[in-house]
Short mmCIF file of C-alpha atoms in Angstrom, two decimals:
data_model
loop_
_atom_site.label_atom_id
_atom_site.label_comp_id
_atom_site.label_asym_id
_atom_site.label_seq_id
_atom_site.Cartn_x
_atom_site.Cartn_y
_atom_site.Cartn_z
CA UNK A 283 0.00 0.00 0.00
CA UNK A 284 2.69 2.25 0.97
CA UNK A 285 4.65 1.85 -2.76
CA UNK A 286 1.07 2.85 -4.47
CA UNK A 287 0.44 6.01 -2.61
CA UNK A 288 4.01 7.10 -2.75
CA UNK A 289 3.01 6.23 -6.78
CA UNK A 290 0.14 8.48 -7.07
CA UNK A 291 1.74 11.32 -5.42
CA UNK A 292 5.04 11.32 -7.41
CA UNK A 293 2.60 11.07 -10.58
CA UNK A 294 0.12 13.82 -9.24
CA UNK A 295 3.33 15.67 -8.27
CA UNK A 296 5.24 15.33 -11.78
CA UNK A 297 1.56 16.52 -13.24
CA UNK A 298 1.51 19.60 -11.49
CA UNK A 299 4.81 20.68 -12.58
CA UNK A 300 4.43 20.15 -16.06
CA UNK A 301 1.41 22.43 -16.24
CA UNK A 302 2.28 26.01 -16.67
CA UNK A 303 1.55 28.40 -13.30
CA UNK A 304 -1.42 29.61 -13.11
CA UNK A 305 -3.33 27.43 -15.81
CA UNK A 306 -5.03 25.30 -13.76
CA UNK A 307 -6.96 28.24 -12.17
CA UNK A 308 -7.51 30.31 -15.43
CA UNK A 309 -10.58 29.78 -16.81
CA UNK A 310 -11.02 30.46 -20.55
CA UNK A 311 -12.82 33.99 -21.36
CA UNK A 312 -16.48 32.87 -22.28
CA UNK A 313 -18.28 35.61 -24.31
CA UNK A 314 -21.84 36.16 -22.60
CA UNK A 315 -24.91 34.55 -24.04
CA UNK A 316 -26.95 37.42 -25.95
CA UNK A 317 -30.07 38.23 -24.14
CA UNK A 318 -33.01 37.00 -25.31
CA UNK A 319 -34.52 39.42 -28.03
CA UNK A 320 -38.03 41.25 -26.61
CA UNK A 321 -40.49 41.46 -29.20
CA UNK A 322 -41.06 44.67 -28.99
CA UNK A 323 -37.68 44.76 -30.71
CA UNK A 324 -38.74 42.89 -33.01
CA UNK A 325 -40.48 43.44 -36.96
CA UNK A 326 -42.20 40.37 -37.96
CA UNK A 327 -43.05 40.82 -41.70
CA UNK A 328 -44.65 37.65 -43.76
CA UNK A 329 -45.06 38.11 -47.45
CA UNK A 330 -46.73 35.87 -50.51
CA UNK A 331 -44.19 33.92 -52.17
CA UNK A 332 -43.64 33.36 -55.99
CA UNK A 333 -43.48 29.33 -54.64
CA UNK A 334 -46.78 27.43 -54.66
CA UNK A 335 -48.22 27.23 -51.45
CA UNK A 336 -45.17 28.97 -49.42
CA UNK A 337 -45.00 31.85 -47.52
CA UNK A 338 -41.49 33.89 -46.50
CA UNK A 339 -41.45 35.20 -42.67
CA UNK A 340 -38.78 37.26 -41.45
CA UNK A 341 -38.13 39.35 -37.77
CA UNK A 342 -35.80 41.74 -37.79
CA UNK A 343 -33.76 43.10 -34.40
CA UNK A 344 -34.00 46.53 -33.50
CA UNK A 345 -32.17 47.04 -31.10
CA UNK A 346 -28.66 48.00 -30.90
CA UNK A 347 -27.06 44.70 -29.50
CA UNK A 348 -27.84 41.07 -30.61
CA UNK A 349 -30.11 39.21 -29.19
CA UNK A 350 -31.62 35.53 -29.62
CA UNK A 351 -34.82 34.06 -30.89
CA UNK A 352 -35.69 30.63 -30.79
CA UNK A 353 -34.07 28.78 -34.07
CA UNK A 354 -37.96 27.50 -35.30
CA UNK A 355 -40.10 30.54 -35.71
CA UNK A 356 -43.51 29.60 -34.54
CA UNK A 357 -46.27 29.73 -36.77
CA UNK A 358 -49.35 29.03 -36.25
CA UNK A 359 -52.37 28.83 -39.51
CA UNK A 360 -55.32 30.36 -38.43
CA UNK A 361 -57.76 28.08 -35.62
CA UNK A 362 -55.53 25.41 -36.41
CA UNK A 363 -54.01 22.83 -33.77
CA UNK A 364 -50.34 23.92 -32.81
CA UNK A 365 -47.70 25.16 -35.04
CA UNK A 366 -45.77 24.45 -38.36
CA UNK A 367 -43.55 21.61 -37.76
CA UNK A 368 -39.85 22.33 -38.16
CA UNK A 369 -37.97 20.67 -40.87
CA UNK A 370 -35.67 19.56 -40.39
CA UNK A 371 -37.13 17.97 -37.18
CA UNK A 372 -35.66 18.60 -34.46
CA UNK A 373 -36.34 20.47 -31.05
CA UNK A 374 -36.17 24.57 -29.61
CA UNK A 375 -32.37 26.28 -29.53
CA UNK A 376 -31.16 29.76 -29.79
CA UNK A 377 -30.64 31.68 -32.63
CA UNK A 378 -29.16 34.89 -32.49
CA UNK A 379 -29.95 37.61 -34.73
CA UNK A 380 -27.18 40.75 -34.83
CA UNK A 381 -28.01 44.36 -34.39
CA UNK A 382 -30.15 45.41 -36.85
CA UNK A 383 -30.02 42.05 -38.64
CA UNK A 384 -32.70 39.81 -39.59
CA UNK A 385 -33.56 36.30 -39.90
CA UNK A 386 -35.66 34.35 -42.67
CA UNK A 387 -37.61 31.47 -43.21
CA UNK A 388 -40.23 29.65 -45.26
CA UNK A 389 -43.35 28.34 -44.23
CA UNK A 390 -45.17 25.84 -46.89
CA UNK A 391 -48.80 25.37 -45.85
CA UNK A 392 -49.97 23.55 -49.04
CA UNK A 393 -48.19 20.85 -51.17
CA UNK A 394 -49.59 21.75 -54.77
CA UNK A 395 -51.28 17.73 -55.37
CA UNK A 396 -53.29 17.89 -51.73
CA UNK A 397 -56.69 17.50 -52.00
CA UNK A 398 -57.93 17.60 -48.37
CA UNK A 399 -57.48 20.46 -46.94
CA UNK A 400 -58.93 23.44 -45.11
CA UNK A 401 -59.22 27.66 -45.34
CA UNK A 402 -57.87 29.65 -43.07
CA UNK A 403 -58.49 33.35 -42.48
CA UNK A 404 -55.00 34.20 -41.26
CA UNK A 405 -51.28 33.18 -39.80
CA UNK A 406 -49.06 34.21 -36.81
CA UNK A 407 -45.78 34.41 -36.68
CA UNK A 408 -43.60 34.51 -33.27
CA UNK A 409 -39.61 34.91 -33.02
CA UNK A 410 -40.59 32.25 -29.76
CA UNK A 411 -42.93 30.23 -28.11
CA UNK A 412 -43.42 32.92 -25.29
CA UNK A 413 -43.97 36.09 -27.75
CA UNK A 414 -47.72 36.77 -29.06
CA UNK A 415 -46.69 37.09 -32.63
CA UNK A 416 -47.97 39.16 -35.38
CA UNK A 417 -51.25 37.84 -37.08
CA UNK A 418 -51.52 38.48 -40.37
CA UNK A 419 -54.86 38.21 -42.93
CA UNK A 420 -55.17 36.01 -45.87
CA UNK A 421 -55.78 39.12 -48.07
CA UNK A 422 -52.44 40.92 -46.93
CA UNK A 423 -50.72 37.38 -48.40
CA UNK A 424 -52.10 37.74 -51.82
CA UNK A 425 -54.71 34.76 -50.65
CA UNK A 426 -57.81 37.43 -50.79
CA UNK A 427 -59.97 33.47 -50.36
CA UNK A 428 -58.51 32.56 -47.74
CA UNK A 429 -55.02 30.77 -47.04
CA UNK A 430 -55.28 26.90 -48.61
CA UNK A 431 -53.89 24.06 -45.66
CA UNK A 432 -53.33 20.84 -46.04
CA UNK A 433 -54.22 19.35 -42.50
CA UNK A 434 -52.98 15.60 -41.48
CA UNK A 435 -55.13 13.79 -39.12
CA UNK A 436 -53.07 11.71 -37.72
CA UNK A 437 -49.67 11.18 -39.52
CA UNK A 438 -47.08 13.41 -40.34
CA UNK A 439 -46.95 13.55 -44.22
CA UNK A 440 -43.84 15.88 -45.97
CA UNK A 441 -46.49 18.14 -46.95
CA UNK A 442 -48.53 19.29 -44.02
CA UNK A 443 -47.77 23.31 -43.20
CA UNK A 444 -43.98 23.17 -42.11
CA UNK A 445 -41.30 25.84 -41.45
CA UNK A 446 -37.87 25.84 -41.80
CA UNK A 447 -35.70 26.53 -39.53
CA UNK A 448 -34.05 30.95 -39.51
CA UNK A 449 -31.64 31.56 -42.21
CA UNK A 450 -29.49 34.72 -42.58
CA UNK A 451 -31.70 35.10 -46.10
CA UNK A 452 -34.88 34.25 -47.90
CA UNK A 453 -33.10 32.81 -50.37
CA UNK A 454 -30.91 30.48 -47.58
CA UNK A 455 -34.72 29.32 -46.32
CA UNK A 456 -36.34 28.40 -49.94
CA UNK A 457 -33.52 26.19 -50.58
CA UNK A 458 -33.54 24.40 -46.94
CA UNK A 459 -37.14 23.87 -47.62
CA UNK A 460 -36.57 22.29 -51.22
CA UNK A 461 -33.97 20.18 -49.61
CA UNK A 462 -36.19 18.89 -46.77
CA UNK A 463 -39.52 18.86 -48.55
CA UNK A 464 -38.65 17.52 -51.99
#
């Protein structure tokens, strides 16, 4: 037992001498998380789309730092149950938008072949879960009828209303969605 311990300590000892003074306590300099953006810092504009059945959101930070928003934008299609599923799938994480900056993504709420589906009279978009969102009328998204949704019942089908995920640009979001939707 006594040839062991005297082991450890002359490794634990040798250790300790080959690492530089002071490293062991220094910690490395860790940039703070941005806040988390308040939307009344926020524009949340949603516009018709030259894509069949696709709408382009976008939230732009004004405020004079960055700030983060969750990396799905919630969107929610009129009365209908819960949001746009994400593609690709996946779960809630920051995204951070810069100063001024904004963030873009597509929402497709019809696959051109459906034939069930429902008419909505308007969609909200959110920067997060917690924020109220903006609501905006079928009219204002060249849909003057209504919006046209495809709604599952019970399976998840590529072409029920999704949403990518925020891109740096519109045209970063209508390619994920082509990649993920077909």
């Amino acid at each position: 037992m006594h040839i062991r311990t005297e082991a450890v300590l002359t490794l634990g000892l040798a250790l300790a001498l080959s690492v530089p003074a002071g490293a062991a306590t220094a910690s490395p300099a860790v940039a703070p998380a941005p806040p988390g953006c308040r939307e009344s810092r926020l524009t949340v504009t949603a516009a018709a789309s030259e894509l069949p059945g696709t709408v382009r959101i976008s939230i732009t930070d004004h405020d004079r730092r960055a700030c983060v928003v969750d990396r799905v934008p919630t969107v929610v299609l009129g009365d209908l149950d819960g949001p746009a599923l994400p593609v690709p799938e996946g779960g809630s994480g920051p995204y951070r938008v810069q100063a001024g900056g904004s963030a873009h993504a597509t929402v497709r709420t019809l696959d051109p072949a459906a034939t069930e589906l429902r008419v909505v009279d308007r969609l909200t978009v959110a920067g997060a879960p917690a924020h109220r969102g903006r609501t905006f009328g079928a009219a204002s998204l060249g849909a003057p009828d209504g919006i046209r949704v495809w709604e599952p019942v019970t399976t998840r089908r590529v072409w029920e209303p999704v949403t990518t995920r925020w891109h740096r640009s519109s045209a970063a979001a209508d390619a994920a969605l082509a990649r993920y939707t077909g």
